[in-house]
């Protein structure tokens, strides 16, 4: 399996990358970690005429807290998230997610920006970023703009960025006190895309859930939030019944397709289970647990 | 279609070659540089037979273009016993019978090398996850895990001795 | 059906094996010192230094000057008429030298069809229709891999899709005929029976309990990490074809190539270099090989063809695909009395299994397993479907896995049905040690066994009774835990020439040993290691017999120009056949060595006795000649009238097959929320007779266990209703990683084979055969109280989830 031929550019600065992209808009694709794009090219499912490799843009590799948010450069490798002490300490949902993406070798190459820009509902970061209420920062010829994650995923493999824009950063709001999050993923085998997975980020106010956001993986054509499930939680004190209700709501609102990973009923019910388990762990973490 | 000149260091040796942009790094290593220790086992980035270290990190060389490696430092299996002495991982794989057909072995060893560099004293479970990007069809993994444990101990002992 | 005769075994005077009914032990026997390193030593493998340094030599590593590359256009349909193939655009591309179609092969002498190993026929390249998805349509020959890959995109094929027939039961109705090239317009290929039907029916009539079950043993793929490939190098000036090929059976392949191509056999050299795993998948001759060889003939240049993984998974031989209906009868004491089995074998578009000729269903009639019963009857029908042909092994002997899965599931169902503990039930029904050699109701003669010793050992290792207690307590709390047992009997080492051949070639195997003047040796074999460690084990066998240090023995296989003829390595046959040949050739050498020693010591042969590595004069051991001294004398001072040199060849024709066995116990916990099965522990007690190298045997067992786990929980080739393969890459064909694969716990018993010259039996495949039912039995055991009787493998979370929810269990 050999990719079709293409022209290759390896810009040394973001501006150079943007101008190349503008020049070749429509024909060019960004090459980030290549862990989705290159396999697709090998099967000739993708045959871009031009690749703009942004791996030399070392300025786009960082994970650090800046003001009220965690800033992640788009070219940050998944592996860096696993390794980051701030992620480990304060963003357990993100850490949970990073360690279940693909395998360690793929994670050494794959980028956070690529994972999100790819807008693949099977990828794990979209759900997590939806749960975190993250913001995507895109840069194009007209400059930088922020896109709320709720508006970012517009279709299967489609995002809200223009052809000539590059995703440069993802911002995750710093979790407030008494917050907790968790990612639970069911895979056919380790490193596989999810059968279903649930990202939950919530904040407790005493016994009650003050805020909750839930993202789901691989149970819809477009990465989705489980808003009905969130509604089952907010304002309630956590009980088995409440958690179950949220799980059931998620099962009802998701929209999986049958495939080798299972039938629709199975995926819905597993979504219920994943959501419940994530809520339980998120609550435990919000209360100071691990 | 574009041709590019690539200069990189492989197993300590600097090489310059002209490659087509689409040339996969694994083909470049195997065919242009005739280092056939790095293998190919799939077309979906699933098997890890092609694992090499780039700047110390193990990656799947079938899922990177050779042009991307311009300026990089690459280590392949051929580098390990360069000094004439087997690397503790090679020794471990031999001692513990960590290989059968040997096809996955170079990838496995390079993957383990990268893994141990970051986690020198791993648990069995960490080793199993650490090599989960590498498939072996022959060994059932038990003895690969033992081989990596052997190497970890040996490397740690060497480190302790060196301090 | 094999009828074992009591014909005198050809080298009986040399085959001083182990006497019949030797007691079972668990001590590995070691007779030679460390420096000789004969049998029983945990010798590190001699082949490893090259592999761990990246210096193996696999087919894709072969690079010849001027080499061209081949890529193959494949069918997007499972069943379609081909109206036309237009390769003109491809041929116009720079670097494209040729496009080879079925018409070209036909013109070259009807090479568009080839025989399968089962004497059926299979298309090399089609002329008018395709019969499976990903079937080879035509091949492009170009100056580089990349150009060839571009060129196949430029071949335009006009297909007219036909209805696919994917379900073998549908195929039996003959509404869609797969092979309209055949005279008889039917998909039914063959019918085969074993056992006594009347006696079996009678036993069922008298039965107190009968259990029935339908089992599907799904289609799977060996998926060795190296795919298949070839470098064909035709030298016009010499009229000589040199072929590097991923072959488990290079000699047999040479003969097939000679028969198919008309090239004289002495002008064909097949070299099977290092092989990256075979497991049965590198036994058949695939169309790609034939086309590649033709491409080299046509272009006069070396041509390389290396399959992509997706081609390998989609078009190469599958394993299994047996639809089984089984019934088991028991008397009022719960004793098993009979077994009745009907099976439909989905062969795909050709009968291209790799079974011995007389055994279209392989050794499937071993299906009465480890249990003594009065009668059994087995029927199997083979049928064509529009799927790739195959039916090869998957690290298992010919169809034994299917048989073992069935009998071990049935025994378990019967035990549960009768309310008996599955371990106790097995102990009660085993063939007893004093019944060996045991004549089975389907005609086998089991050489040796001690089934209760193996099971009891496994029960001790895992603390079986305590686990049953734990299970009881867990069940009371609503937790799902299961314990599964499999006490399998394997049959390997095909086989005696009277019954066993492939395309008429008898299934002996061979060894040739040459001892050099300085006491170093070269040994060549007709088998071909694909990771089994032959270079080490064969050397250890010879070391044991001749006292030469195993490090002084170079073992070589795989080059048909130098190795003696043999049938190759599969179905765990190497130790039983070529291993025995090594013993026999050694003993021939020893016989000559004795004569030389007598000459050197100036005594009669009768005055000498062998001691590890030398002949000693009886009563005065300081008067001795070592094997090295004798070797030197064989070239420098041999007796007048005797031929110089010290070498021997042996073609070993085994008197019987060998019957390795074992007992496995698996403990699983089931996640009620997701249906996931977690293997908590897995104890495997294997008995493969005498052990040549414990380190290698352990490795073989670990590997076999993981390849048993794979189809039990993960792997299956799935087609949609149009015959499209949905699991055609390693992203969806789920080969287990180190995380899925549990930490295997091994134990052993040793019950030597009485007819094998060193009492060894063959082991590489036992675990692949034994593991799946242990796992399946454990899962069913966890769910039996809910009314679950059977789950087909692979036992995936959706299947378990459905059973849980249907029975009201949730989290
Ligand atoms: C074997 C395997 C298993 C995997 N399993 C998982 C899994 O379990 N979970 C999971 O989430 N992912 C998984 N992945 C996918 C992996 O995480 C990918 O790396 C990721 O989806 C894409 O990231 P990348 O950096 O490799 O992007 P690339 O492959 O380089 O790019 C993907 C797409 O995004 C575009 N793009 C990339 N970066 C930008 C940017 N900054 N701005 C604009 N567009 C951009 C590219 O043009 C391309 O269209 C797996 C991959 C493999 C090979
Ligand atoms: S060849 Fe399989 S991952 Fe690279
Ligand atoms: S040793 Fe054969 S694949 Fe690992």
mmCIF file of C-alpha atoms in Angstrom, chain B residues 20 22-24 27 30-31 34 36-37 39-44 46-47 49 77-78 81 86 90 93-97 99-106 109 124 128-129 131-132 135-143, chain C residues 44-45 48-49 51-54 58 60-61 63 145-146 150 221-223 225-226 275-277 279 308-310 394-395 530-531 695-696 698-700 702-703 706-707 715 729-730 735-739 741-744:
data_model
loop_
_atom_site.group_PDB
_atom_site.id
_atom_site.type_symbol
_atom_site.label_atom_id
_atom_site.label_comp_id
_atom_site.label_asym_id
_atom_site.label_seq_id
_atom_site.Cartn_x
_atom_site.Cartn_y
_atom_site.Cartn_z
ATOM 1 C CA UNK B 20 10.562 11.052 -3.765
ATOM 2 C CA UNK B 22 6.027 9.888 -0.852
ATOM 3 C CA UNK B 23 8.787 7.424 0.013
ATOM 4 C CA UNK B 24 7.865 5.861 3.336
ATOM 5 C CA UNK B 27 11.216 1.776 2.532
ATOM 6 C CA UNK B 30 15.241 -0.927 3.964
ATOM 7 C CA UNK B 31 15.790 -0.196 0.312
ATOM 8 C CA UNK B 34 19.855 -1.511 2.735
ATOM 9 C CA UNK B 36 16.798 -4.711 6.267
ATOM 10 C CA UNK B 37 16.572 -5.392 9.997
ATOM 11 C CA UNK B 39 10.534 -4.998 8.878
ATOM 12 C CA UNK B 40 7.070 -4.412 7.462
ATOM 13 C CA UNK B 41 4.062 -6.348 8.678
ATOM 14 C CA UNK B 42 0.988 -4.313 7.841
ATOM 15 C CA UNK B 43 -0.480 -1.365 6.004
ATOM 16 C CA UNK B 44 -2.554 0.134 8.819
ATOM 17 C CA UNK B 46 -0.959 -1.748 13.503
ATOM 18 C CA UNK B 47 1.964 -4.135 13.914
ATOM 19 C CA UNK B 49 7.438 -4.472 12.924
ATOM 20 C CA UNK B 77 18.165 -2.557 15.249
ATOM 21 C CA UNK B 78 21.484 -2.606 13.415
ATOM 22 C CA UNK B 81 25.442 -4.270 18.845
ATOM 23 C CA UNK B 86 25.092 -7.268 22.450
ATOM 24 C CA UNK B 90 19.392 -8.317 22.671
ATOM 25 C CA UNK B 93 15.722 -11.687 24.085
ATOM 26 C CA UNK B 94 18.320 -14.388 23.527
ATOM 27 C CA UNK B 95 18.551 -15.550 27.154
ATOM 28 C CA UNK B 96 14.826 -15.606 27.754
ATOM 29 C CA UNK B 97 13.802 -16.934 24.344
ATOM 30 C CA UNK B 99 11.719 -14.571 19.857
ATOM 31 C CA UNK B 100 10.734 -17.372 17.546
ATOM 32 C CA UNK B 101 10.531 -16.439 13.882
ATOM 33 C CA UNK B 102 12.350 -13.207 14.666
ATOM 34 C CA UNK B 103 10.224 -11.091 12.364
ATOM 35 C CA UNK B 104 8.716 -8.862 15.050
ATOM 36 C CA UNK B 105 11.928 -8.862 17.057
ATOM 37 C CA UNK B 106 13.757 -5.793 15.731
ATOM 38 C CA UNK B 109 13.510 -4.469 20.741
ATOM 39 C CA UNK B 124 4.988 -6.287 34.164
ATOM 40 C CA UNK B 128 2.777 -5.115 28.415
ATOM 41 C CA UNK B 129 1.203 -1.726 27.711
ATOM 42 C CA UNK B 131 4.859 -2.867 23.823
ATOM 43 C CA UNK B 132 1.176 -2.866 22.910
ATOM 44 C CA UNK B 135 2.394 -7.510 17.489
ATOM 45 C CA UNK B 136 4.080 -10.864 17.837
ATOM 46 C CA UNK B 137 2.344 -13.880 16.427
ATOM 47 C CA UNK B 138 4.784 -16.507 17.672
ATOM 48 C CA UNK B 139 5.749 -16.081 21.296
ATOM 49 C CA UNK B 140 2.606 -15.332 23.279
ATOM 50 C CA UNK B 141 4.571 -12.413 24.794
ATOM 51 C CA UNK B 142 5.444 -14.046 28.156
ATOM 52 C CA UNK B 143 9.062 -14.441 27.236
ATOM 53 C CA UNK C 44 19.662 -20.795 24.071
ATOM 54 C CA UNK C 45 18.790 -20.875 20.409
ATOM 55 C CA UNK C 48 18.957 -16.067 17.564
ATOM 56 C CA UNK C 49 22.140 -13.993 17.111
ATOM 57 C CA UNK C 51 17.602 -12.199 14.419
ATOM 58 C CA UNK C 52 18.339 -10.019 17.442
ATOM 59 C CA UNK C 53 20.836 -8.048 15.396
ATOM 60 C CA UNK C 54 18.522 -7.474 12.471
ATOM 61 C CA UNK C 58 13.579 -12.886 4.868
ATOM 62 C CA UNK C 60 11.656 -9.193 1.216
ATOM 63 C CA UNK C 61 15.307 -8.706 2.176
ATOM 64 C CA UNK C 63 17.621 -7.857 -3.545
ATOM 65 C CA UNK C 145 7.253 -1.075 -5.992
ATOM 66 C CA UNK C 146 5.875 2.451 -6.192
ATOM 67 C CA UNK C 150 0.479 3.361 -9.328
ATOM 68 C CA UNK C 221 -6.499 -16.246 9.384
ATOM 69 C CA UNK C 222 -2.977 -17.123 10.523
ATOM 70 C CA UNK C 223 -1.736 -13.622 9.881
ATOM 71 C CA UNK C 225 3.627 -11.021 10.923
ATOM 72 C CA UNK C 226 5.552 -11.565 7.708
ATOM 73 C CA UNK C 275 10.399 -17.237 7.434
ATOM 74 C CA UNK C 276 8.512 -14.747 9.571
ATOM 75 C CA UNK C 277 5.968 -17.182 10.912
ATOM 76 C CA UNK C 279 1.356 -21.472 11.010
ATOM 77 C CA UNK C 308 0.416 -6.296 1.503
ATOM 78 C CA UNK C 309 -1.173 -7.258 4.775
ATOM 79 C CA UNK C 310 -4.619 -6.507 3.414
ATOM 80 C CA UNK C 394 -3.773 -22.105 12.074
ATOM 81 C CA UNK C 395 -0.913 -23.322 14.188
ATOM 82 C CA UNK C 530 9.418 -20.688 10.684
ATOM 83 C CA UNK C 531 10.425 -19.918 14.228
ATOM 84 C CA UNK C 695 13.000 -23.437 26.808
ATOM 85 C CA UNK C 696 11.800 -23.867 23.244
ATOM 86 C CA UNK C 698 7.717 -23.385 26.751
ATOM 87 C CA UNK C 699 7.969 -20.774 24.024
ATOM 88 C CA UNK C 700 5.984 -22.931 21.631
ATOM 89 C CA UNK C 702 3.067 -19.733 25.149
ATOM 90 C CA UNK C 703 2.741 -18.830 21.493
ATOM 91 C CA UNK C 706 -2.020 -16.829 22.550
ATOM 92 C CA UNK C 707 -3.050 -18.186 19.168
ATOM 93 C CA UNK C 715 -10.386 -13.017 15.716
ATOM 94 C CA UNK C 729 -6.756 -5.231 7.720
ATOM 95 C CA UNK C 730 -5.056 -5.586 11.066
ATOM 96 C CA UNK C 735 -4.562 -10.054 16.634
ATOM 97 C CA UNK C 736 -3.989 -9.968 20.406
ATOM 98 C CA UNK C 737 -1.248 -7.788 21.884
ATOM 99 C CA UNK C 738 0.748 -8.313 25.070
ATOM 100 C CA UNK C 739 -2.134 -6.696 26.944
ATOM 101 C CA UNK C 741 -2.538 -12.086 26.241
ATOM 102 C CA UNK C 742 -2.516 -13.216 29.873
ATOM 103 C CA UNK C 743 0.498 -14.412 31.795
ATOM 104 C CA UNK C 744 0.397 -18.083 30.942
#
